[in-house]
Coordinates of C-alpha atoms in Angstrom, one line a residue:
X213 CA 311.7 107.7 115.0
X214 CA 310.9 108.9 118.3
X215 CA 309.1 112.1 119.4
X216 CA 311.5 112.9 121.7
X217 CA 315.2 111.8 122.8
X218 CA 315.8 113.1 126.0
X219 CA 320.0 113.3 126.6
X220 CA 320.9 114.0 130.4
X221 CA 319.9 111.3 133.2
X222 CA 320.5 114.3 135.9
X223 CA 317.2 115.8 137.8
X224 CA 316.2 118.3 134.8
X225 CA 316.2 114.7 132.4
X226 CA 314.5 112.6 134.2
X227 CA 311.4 115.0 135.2
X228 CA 311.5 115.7 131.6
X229 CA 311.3 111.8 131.2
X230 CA 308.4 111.9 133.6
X231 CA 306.3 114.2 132.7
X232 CA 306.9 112.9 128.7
X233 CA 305.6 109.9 129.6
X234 CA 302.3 111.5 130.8
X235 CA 301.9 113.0 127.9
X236 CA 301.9 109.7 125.8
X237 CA 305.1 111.1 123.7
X238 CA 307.3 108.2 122.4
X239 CA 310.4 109.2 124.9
X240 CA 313.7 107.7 124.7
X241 CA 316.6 108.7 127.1
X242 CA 319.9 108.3 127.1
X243 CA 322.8 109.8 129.3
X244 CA 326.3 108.4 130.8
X245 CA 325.6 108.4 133.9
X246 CA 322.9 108.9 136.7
X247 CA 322.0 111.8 138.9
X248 CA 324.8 114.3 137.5
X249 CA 326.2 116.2 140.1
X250 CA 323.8 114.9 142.8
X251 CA 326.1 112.6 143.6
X252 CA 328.7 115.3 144.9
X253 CA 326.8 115.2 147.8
X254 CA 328.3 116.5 151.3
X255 CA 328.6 114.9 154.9
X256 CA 329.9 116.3 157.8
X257 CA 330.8 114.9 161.2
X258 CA 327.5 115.2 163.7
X259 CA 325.2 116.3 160.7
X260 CA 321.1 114.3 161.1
X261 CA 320.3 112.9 157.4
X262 CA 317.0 114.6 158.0
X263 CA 318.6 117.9 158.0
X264 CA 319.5 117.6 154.3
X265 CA 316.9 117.4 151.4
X266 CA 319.4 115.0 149.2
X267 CA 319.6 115.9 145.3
X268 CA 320.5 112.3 145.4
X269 CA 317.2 110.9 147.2
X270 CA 315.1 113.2 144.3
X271 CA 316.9 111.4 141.5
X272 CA 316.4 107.9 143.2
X273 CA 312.9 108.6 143.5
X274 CA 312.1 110.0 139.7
X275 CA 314.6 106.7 138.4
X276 CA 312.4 104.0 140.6
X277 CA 309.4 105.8 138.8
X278 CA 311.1 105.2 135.6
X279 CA 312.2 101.6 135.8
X280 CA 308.5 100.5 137.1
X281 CA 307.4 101.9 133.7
X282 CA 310.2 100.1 132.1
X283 CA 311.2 103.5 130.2
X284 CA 312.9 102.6 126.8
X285 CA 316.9 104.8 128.3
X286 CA 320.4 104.0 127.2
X287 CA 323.5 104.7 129.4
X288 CA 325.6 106.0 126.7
X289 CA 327.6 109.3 126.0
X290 CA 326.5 111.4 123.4
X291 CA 328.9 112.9 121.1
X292 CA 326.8 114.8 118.2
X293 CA 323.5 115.7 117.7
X294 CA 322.6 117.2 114.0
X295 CA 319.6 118.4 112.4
X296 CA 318.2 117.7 108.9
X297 CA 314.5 119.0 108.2
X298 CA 313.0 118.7 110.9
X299 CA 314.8 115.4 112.3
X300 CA 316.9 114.9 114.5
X301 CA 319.9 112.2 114.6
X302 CA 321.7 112.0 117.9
X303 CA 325.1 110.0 117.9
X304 CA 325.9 107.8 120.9
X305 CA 329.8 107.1 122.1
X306 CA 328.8 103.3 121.3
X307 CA 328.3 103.7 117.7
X308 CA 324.6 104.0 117.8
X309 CA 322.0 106.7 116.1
X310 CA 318.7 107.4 117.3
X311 CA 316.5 109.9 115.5
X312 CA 313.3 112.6 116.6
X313 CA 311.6 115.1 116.0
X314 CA 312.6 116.7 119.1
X315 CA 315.2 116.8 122.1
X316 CA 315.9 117.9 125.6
X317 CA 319.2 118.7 126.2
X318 CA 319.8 117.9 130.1
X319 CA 323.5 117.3 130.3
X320 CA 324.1 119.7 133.2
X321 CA 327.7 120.8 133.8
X322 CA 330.8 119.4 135.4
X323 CA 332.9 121.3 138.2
X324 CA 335.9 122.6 137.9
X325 CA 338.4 120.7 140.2
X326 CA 341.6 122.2 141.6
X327 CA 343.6 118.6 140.8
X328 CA 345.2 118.6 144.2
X329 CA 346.4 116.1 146.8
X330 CA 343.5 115.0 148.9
X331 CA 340.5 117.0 147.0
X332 CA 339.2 113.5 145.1
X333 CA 339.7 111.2 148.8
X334 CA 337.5 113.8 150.8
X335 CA 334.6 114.9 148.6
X336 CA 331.5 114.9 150.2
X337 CA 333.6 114.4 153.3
X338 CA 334.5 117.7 154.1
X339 CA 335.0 119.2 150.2
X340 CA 332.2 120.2 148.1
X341 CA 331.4 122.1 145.3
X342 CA 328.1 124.4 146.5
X343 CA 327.9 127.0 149.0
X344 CA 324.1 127.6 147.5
X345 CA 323.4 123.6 148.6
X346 CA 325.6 123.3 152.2
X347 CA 326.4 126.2 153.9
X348 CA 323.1 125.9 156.4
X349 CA 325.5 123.0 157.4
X350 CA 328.2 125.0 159.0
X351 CA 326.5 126.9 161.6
X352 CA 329.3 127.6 164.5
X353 CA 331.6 126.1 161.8
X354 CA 334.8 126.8 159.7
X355 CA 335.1 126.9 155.9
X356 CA 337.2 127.2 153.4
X357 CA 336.2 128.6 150.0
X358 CA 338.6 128.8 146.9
X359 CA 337.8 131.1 144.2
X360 CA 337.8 134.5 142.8
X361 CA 335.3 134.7 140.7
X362 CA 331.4 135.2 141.4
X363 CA 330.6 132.0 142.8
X364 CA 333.4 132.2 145.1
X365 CA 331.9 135.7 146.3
X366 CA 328.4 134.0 146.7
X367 CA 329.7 131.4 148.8
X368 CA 331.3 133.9 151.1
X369 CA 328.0 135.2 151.3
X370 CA 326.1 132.7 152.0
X371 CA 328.6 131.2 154.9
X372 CA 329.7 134.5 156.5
X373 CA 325.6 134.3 158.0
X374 CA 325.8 131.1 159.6
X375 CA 329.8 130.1 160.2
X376 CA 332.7 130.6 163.1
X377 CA 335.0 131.7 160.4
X378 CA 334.8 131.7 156.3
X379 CA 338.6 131.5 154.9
X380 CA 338.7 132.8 151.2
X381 CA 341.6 131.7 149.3
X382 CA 341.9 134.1 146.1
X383 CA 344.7 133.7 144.1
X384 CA 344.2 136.8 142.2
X385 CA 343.4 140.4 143.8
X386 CA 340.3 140.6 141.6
X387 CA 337.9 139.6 144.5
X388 CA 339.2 142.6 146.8
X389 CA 338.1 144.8 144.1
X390 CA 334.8 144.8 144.7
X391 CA 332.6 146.4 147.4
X392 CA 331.0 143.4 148.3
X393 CA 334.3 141.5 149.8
X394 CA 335.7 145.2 151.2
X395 CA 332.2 144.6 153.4
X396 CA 332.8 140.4 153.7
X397 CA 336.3 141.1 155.0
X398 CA 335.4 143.6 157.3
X399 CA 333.8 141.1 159.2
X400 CA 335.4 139.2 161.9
X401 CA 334.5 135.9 160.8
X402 CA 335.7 136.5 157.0
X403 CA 339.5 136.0 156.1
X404 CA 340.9 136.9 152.9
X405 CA 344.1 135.0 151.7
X406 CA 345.5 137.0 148.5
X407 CA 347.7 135.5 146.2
X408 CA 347.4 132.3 147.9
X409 CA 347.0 128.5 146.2
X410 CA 345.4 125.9 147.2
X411 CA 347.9 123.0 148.0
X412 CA 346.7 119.9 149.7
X413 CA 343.6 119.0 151.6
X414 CA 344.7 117.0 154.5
X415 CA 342.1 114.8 157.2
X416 CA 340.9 111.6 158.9
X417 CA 337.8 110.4 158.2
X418 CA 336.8 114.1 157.2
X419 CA 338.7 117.1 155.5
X420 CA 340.2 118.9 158.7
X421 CA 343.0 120.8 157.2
X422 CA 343.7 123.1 154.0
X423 CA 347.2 123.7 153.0
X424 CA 347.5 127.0 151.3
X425 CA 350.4 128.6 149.2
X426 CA 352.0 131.9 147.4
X427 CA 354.3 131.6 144.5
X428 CA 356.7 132.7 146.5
X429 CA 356.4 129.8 149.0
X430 CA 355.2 130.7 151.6
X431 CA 352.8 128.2 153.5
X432 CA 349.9 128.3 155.7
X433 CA 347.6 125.4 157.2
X434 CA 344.4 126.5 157.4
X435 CA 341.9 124.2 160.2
X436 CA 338.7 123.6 158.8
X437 CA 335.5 121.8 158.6
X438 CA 334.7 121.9 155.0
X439 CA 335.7 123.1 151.9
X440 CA 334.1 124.7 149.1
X441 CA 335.6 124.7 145.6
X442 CA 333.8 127.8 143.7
X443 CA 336.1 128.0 140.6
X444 CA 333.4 127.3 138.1
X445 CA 331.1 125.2 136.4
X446 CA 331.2 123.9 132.8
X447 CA 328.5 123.3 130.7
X448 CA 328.2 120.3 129.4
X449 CA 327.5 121.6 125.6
X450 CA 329.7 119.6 123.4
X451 CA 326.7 117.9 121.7
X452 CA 324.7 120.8 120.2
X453 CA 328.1 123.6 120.2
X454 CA 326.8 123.8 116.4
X455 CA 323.5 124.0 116.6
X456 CA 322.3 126.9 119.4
X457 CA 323.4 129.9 120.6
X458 CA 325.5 129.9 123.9
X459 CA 326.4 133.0 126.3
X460 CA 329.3 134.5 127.6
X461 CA 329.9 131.4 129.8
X462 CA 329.2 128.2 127.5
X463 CA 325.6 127.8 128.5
X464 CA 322.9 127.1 126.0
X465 CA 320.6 130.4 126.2
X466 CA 316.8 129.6 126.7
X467 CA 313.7 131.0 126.9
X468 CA 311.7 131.3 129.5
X469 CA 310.0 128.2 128.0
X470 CA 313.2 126.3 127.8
X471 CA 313.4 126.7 123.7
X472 CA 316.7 127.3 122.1
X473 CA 317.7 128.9 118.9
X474 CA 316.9 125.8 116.8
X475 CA 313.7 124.8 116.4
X476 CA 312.9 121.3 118.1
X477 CA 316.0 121.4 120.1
X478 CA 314.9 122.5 124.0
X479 CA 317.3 122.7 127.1
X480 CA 316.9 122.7 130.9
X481 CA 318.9 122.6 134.5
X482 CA 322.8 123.4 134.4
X483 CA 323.4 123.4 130.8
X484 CA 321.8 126.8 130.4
X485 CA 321.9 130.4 131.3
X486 CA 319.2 129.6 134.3
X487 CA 318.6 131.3 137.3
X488 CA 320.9 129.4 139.7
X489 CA 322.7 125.6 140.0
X490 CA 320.1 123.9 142.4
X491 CA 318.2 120.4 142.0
X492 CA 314.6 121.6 142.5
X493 CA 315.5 124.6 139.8
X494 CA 316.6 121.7 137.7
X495 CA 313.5 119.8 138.3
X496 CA 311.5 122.3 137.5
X497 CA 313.3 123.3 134.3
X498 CA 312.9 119.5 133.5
X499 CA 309.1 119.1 134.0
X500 CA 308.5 122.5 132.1
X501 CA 310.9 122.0 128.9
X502 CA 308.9 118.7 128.8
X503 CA 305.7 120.6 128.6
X504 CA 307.5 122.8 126.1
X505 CA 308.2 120.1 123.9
X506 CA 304.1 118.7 123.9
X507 CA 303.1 121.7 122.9
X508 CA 305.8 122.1 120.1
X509 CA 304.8 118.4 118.9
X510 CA 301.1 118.7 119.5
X511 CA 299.7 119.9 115.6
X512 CA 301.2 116.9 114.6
X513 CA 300.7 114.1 117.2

């Protein structure tokens, strides 16, 4: 029996790891992989490493910490977690069962891909999935979002400041409803391509080129320097679906000490309704759903 069974190994786990450990609670973790989506990280032709503060270099650095303590961690999915009393059994994807009396869920959330020629080969050569993360990048630069939903509109946003020119490829006329893009596309720099598809991504070494399409068939090659793919995010929730409230989007609602609507069962970084999808939010989230936990455990440690 553990105190607590951490399940993510992204940034908001392993802080939580961390900062369990300094607490003296009997931590286990367990997750799939490593770093989550830190490892959709993005490189562009004539870009300094020092002008980039890595989600991956954070992760590397919290893991190392980790290992030196030889942390009790499993890479495993897992597939359930249930609740009897107040214990908690958590189901692995190899067959095995831990129990606690507590858990973080830190499983983050996976991007929505378009599932198009060239989009696997180039990413984090030219295609990316976070405006939010890269778009100090392309100063003097051309980009490429695809979306029409609100993420799509942020990353407009966020590279209409700095870029050359900011090509928004919405398939539906939803974005052009808003007063936001009517004020995006009356700047120079911002192009608006209704109706359009993404087709192909096309390159050398980098992404250069965006192939872009109506239903009806009619074509247009877009010259770029990056791409952004701000269709969505999806939380990773399967675990607990039956055990805490969600929102309007799949995301585990907390509160603003990281609780959920079963007692025990915490959550932090991109698997609930937080502020915004950034590694030093999901740090944070981590080191204080930790803290959450101690004081949830401490009448009975």
């Amino acid at each position: 029996m553990y105190d607590l069974v951490i399940i993510g190994g992204g940034p908001a786990g392993l802080t939580a790891a961390i900062y369990a450990i300094r607490k003296r609670l009997n931590v286990f973790l367990v997750s799939h992989d490593l770093g989550g989506k830190t490892n959709y990280r993005l490189d562009l032709p004539d870009i300094e490493t020092h002008q980039v503060i890595r989600g991956t270099d954070v992760v590397e650095k919290f893991w190392r910490e980790l290992d030196y303590l030889e942390f009790a961690r499993r890479l495993a999915r897992v597939v359930e977690v249930s609740k009897e009393g107040d214990t908690f059994t958590i189901a692995t994807s190899n067959w095995e069962t831990l129990q606690a009396r507590s858990v973080i869920l830190a499983t983050g959330s996976r991007v929505q891909q378009l599932a198009i020629p060239g989009e696997d080969e180039f990413v984090g050569r030219g295609v990316t999935y976070s405006a939010l993360s890269y778009a100090p990048l392309f100063l003097g630069r051309t980009a490429a979002v695809i979306g029409d939903g609100d993420r799509a509109l942020r990353a407009v946003t966020e590279l209409a400041v700095v870029a050359k020119t900011v090509h928004l490829v919405a398939h539906t006329a939803r974005p052009l409803e808003t007063p936001l893009v009517r004020r995006l596309a009356a700047k120079l720099q911002v192009v608006v391509w209704e109706g359009y598809f993404a087709r192909q991504i096309r390159g050398d070494e980098y992404a250069r080129q965006l192939l872009i399409e109506t239903p009806e068939g009619a074509q247009s090659e877009l010259e770029i320097d990056g791409v952004f793919v701000e269709t969505g995010l999806i939380p990773n929730t399967g675990p607990v679906q039956n055990l805490v409230d969600l929102d309007d989007k799949g995301r585990v609602i907390v509160d603003n000490v990281n609780r959920t609507s079963c007692p025990g069962l915490f959550a932090a970084g991109d698997v609930t309704n937080a502020y915004a999808v950034q590694v030093l939010i999901a740090v944070g989230e981590g080191a204080k759903a930790a803290l959450s936990v101690y004081d949830y455990l401490l009448p009975n440690l």
